[in-house]
GROMACS .gro file of C-alpha atoms in nm:
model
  223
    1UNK     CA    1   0.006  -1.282  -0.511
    2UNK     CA    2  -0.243  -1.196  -0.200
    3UNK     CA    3  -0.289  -0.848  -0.289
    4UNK     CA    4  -0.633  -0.725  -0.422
    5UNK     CA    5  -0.859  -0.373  -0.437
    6UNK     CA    6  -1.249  -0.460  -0.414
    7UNK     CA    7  -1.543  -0.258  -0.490
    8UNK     CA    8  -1.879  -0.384  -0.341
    9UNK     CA    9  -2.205  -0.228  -0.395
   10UNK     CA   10  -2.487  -0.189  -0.094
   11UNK     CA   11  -2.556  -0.555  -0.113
   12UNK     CA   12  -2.205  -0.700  -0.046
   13UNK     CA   13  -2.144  -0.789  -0.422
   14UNK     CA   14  -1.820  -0.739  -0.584
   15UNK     CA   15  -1.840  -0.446  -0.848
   16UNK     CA   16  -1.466  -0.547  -0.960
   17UNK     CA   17  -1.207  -0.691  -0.796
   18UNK     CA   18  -0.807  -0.732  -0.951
   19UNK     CA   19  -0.535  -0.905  -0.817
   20UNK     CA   20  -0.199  -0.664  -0.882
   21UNK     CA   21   0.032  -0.906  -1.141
   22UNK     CA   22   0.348  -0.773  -1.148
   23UNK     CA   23   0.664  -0.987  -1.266
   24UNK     CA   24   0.975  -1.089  -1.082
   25UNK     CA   25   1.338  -1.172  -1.123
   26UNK     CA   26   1.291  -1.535  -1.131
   27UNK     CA   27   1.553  -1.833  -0.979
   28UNK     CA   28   1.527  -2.165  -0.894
   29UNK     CA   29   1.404  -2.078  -0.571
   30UNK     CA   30   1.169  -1.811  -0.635
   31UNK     CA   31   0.920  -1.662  -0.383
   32UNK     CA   32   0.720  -1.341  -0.448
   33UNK     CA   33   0.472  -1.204  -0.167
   34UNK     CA   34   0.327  -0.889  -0.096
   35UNK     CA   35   0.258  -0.710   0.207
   36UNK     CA   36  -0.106  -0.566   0.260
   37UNK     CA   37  -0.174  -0.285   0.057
   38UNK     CA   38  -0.300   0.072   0.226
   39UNK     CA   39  -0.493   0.320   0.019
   40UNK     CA   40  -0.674   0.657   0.001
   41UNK     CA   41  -0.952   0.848  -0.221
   42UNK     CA   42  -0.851   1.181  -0.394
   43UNK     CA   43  -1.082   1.431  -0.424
   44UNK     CA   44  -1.156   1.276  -0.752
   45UNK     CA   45  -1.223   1.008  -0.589
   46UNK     CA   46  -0.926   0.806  -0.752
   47UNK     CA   47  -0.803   0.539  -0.545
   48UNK     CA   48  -0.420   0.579  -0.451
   49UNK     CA   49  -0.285   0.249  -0.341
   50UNK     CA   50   0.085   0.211  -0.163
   51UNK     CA   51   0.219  -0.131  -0.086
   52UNK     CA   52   0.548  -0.327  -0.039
   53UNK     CA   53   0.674  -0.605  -0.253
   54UNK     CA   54   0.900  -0.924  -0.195
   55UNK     CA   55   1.029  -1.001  -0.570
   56UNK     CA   56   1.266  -1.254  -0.474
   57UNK     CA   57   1.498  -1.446  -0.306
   58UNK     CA   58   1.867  -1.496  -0.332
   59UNK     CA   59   1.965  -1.831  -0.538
   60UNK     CA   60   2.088  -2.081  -0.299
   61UNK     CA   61   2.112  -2.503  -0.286
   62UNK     CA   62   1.829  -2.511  -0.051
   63UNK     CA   63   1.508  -2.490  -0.150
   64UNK     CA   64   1.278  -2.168  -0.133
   65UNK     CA   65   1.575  -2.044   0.096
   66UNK     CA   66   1.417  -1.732   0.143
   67UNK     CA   67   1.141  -1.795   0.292
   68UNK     CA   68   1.296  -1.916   0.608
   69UNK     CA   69   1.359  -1.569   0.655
   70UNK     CA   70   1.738  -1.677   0.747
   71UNK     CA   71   1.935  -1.343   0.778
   72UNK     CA   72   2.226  -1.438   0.557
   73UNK     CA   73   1.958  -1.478   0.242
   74UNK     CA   74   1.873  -1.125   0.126
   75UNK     CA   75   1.509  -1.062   0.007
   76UNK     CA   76   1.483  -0.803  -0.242
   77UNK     CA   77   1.201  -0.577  -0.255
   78UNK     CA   78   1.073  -0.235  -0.334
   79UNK     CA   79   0.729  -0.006  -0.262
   80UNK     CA   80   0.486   0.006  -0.488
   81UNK     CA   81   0.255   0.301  -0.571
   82UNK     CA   82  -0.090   0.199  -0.758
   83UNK     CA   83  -0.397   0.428  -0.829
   84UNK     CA   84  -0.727   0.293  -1.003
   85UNK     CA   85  -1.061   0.509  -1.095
   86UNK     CA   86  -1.385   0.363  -0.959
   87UNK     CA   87  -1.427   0.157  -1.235
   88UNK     CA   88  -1.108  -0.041  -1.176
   89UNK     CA   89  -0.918   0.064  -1.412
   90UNK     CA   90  -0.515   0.103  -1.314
   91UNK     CA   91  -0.431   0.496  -1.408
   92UNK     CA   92  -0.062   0.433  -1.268
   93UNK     CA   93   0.142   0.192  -1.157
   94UNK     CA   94   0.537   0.195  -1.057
   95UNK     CA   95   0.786   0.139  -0.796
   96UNK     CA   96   0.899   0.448  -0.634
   97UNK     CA   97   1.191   0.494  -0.811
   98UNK     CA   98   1.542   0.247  -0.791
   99UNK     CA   99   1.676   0.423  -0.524
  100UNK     CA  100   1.350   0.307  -0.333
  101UNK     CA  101   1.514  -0.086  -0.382
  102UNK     CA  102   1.599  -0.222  -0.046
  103UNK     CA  103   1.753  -0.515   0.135
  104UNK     CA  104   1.567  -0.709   0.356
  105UNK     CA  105   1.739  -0.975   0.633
  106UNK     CA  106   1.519  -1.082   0.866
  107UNK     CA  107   1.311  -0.781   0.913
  108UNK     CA  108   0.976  -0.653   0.856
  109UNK     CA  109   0.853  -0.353   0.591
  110UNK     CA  110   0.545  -0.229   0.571
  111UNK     CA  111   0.366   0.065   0.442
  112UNK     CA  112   0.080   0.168   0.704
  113UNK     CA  113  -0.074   0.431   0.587
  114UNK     CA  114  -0.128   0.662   0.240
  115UNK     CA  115  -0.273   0.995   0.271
  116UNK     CA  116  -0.398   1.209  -0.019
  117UNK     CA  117  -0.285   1.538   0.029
  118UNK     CA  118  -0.542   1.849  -0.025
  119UNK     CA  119  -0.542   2.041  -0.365
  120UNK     CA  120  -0.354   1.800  -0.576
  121UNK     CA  121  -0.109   1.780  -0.376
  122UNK     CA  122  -0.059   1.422  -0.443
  123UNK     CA  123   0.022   1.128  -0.156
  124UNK     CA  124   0.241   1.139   0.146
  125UNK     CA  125   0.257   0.780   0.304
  126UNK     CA  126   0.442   0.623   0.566
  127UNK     CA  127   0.638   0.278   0.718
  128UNK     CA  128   0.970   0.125   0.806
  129UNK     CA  129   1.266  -0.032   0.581
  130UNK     CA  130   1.572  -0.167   0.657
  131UNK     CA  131   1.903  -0.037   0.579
  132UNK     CA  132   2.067  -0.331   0.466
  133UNK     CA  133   2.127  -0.490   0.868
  134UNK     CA  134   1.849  -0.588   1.167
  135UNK     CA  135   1.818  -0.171   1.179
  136UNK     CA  136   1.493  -0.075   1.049
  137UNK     CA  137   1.423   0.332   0.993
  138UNK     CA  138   1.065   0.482   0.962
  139UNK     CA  139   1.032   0.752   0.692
  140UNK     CA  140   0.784   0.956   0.519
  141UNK     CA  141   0.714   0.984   0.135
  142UNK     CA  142   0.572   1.248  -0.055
  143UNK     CA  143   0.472   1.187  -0.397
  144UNK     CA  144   0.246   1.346  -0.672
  145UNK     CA  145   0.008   1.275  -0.849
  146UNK     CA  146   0.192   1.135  -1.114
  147UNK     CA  147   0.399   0.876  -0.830
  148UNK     CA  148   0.691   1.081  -0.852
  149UNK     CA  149   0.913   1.155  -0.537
  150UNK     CA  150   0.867   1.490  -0.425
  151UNK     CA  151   1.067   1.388  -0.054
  152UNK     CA  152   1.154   1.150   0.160
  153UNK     CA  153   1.210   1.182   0.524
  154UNK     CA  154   1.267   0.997   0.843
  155UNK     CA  155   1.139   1.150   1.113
  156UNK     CA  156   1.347   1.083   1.444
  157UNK     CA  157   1.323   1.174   1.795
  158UNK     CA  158   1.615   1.385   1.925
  159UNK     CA  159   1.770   1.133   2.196
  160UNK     CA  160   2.092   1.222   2.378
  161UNK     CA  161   2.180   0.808   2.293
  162UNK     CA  162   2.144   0.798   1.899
  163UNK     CA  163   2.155   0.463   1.858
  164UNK     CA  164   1.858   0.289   1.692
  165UNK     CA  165   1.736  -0.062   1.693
  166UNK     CA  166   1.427  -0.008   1.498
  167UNK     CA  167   1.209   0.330   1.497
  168UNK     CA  168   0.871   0.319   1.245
  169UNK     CA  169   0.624   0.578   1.160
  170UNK     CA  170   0.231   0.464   1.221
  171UNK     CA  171   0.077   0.758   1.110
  172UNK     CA  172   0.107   1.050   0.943
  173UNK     CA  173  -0.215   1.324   0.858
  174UNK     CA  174  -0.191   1.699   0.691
  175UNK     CA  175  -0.288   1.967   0.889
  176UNK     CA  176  -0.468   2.296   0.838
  177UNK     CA  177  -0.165   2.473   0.781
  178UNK     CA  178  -0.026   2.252   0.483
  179UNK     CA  179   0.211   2.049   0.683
  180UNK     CA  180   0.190   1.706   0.837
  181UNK     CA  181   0.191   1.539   1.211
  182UNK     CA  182   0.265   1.202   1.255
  183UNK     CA  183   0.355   0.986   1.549
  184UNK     CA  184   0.582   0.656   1.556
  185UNK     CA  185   0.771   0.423   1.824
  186UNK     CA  186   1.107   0.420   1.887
  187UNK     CA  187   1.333   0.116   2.017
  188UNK     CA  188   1.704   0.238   2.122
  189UNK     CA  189   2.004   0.164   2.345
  190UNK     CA  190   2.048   0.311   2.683
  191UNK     CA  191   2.403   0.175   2.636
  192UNK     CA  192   2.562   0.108   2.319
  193UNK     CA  193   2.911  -0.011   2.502
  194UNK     CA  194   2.713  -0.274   2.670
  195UNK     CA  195   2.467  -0.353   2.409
  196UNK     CA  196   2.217  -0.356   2.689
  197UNK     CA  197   1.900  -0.166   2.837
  198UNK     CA  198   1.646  -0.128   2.526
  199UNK     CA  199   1.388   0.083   2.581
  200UNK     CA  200   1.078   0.156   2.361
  201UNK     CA  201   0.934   0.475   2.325
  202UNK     CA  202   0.629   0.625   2.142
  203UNK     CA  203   0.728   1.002   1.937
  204UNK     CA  204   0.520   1.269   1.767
  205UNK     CA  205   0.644   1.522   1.529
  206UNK     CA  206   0.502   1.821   1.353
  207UNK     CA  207   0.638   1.908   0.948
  208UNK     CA  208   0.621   2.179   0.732
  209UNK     CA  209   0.483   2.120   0.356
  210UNK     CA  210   0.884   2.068   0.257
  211UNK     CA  211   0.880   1.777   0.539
  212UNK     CA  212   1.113   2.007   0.776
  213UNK     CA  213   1.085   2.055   1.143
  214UNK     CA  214   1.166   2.455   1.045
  215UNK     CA  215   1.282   2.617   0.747
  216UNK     CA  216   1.604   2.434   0.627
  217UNK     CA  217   1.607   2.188   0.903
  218UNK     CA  218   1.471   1.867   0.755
  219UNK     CA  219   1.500   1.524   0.905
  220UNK     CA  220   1.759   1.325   0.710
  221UNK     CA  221   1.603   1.248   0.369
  222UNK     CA  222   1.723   0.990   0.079
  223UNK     CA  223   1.641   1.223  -0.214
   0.00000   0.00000   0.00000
């Protein structure tokens, strides 16, 4: 495990410092790994941590299989949602709920940014999983306080061609009216009969509190 949350004072010296343990279905060919953690300060100045976990490979004659990243050997792994006060002490720590457990083959997840949202109105944070194929789908998450869901949504642009390769969300911020912008990239099809003509394009978007584009129009959610 990579994965750590330092404190330094004005000289460059570690305050505290904690590597996150957390245990893992275990096999003879077991491989854990994190991806690099994002985080945010409350306005208590609690530190709200979001980060996406590996726990293990499928079992398999070949050694550490997994980490070949060979699309036929799944990966299992979940996000992770962490918050510490400035002492280093861990106030919470769970995944973000089992319908958060995902597939991985031969893709990429990440969570790039956690936001705290304004009057204890706990995290939104964004990234990319995959839906059990080489598709990967950006999203949005909304959580309190507490880590639990409020919503999820996935944020798309509207394309006359709606066929997806991979689309992630980079960035997501409140604005002065309670909701949320964000902005992402988009790779698609120009032709899904010929499987040819990918384009990539950058998207921004513009939410409500709910995470809807207008009242009872909401990007399609998981919850």
């Amino acid at each position: 495990m990579d994965s750590s949350t330092p404190v330094v004072d004005t000289f460059g010296q570690f305050i505290w410092r904690d590597i996150i343990q957390h245990g893992a279905p275990s096999n003879r060919n077991f491989f854990v790994s994190d991806r690099p953690a994002t985080f945010d300060l409350a306005a208590d100045s609690t530190i709200g941590l979001a980060y996406f976990q590996h726990l293990a490979c499928g079992d398999s004659a070949t050694s550490n299989s997994c980490g070949r990243s060979v699309p036929s050997n799944a990966i299992i792994g979940r996000y992770r949602f962490l918050s510490y006060d400035l002492d280093g002490n861990i106030l919470l720590d769970k995944a973000l709920s089992s319908s958060r457990t995902v597939v991985m083959r031969n893709t990429i997840f990440t969570t790039d940014n956690i936001k705290y949202v304004s009057n204890g109105g706990g995290y939104i944070f964004s990234g990319n999983y995959a839906n059990g194929t080489s598709m990967n789908t950006g999203f949005i998450l909304r959580i309190s306080d507490s880590g639990d869901s409020i919503w999820w949504r996935e944020p798309r642009p509207r394309l006359s061609n709606p066929f997806e390769d991979f689309l992630k969300i980079h960035l997501t911020k409140q604005t002065s009216d309670g909701g949320f912008v964000g902005v992402g990239a988009n790779l698609f099809l120009l032709s899904l009969a010929s499987q040819q003509g990918n384009m990539q394009r950058g998207f921004v978007f513009k939410l409500d509190s709910n995470g809807c584009y207008e009242p009872g129009i909401c990007p399609n959610s998981m919850l």
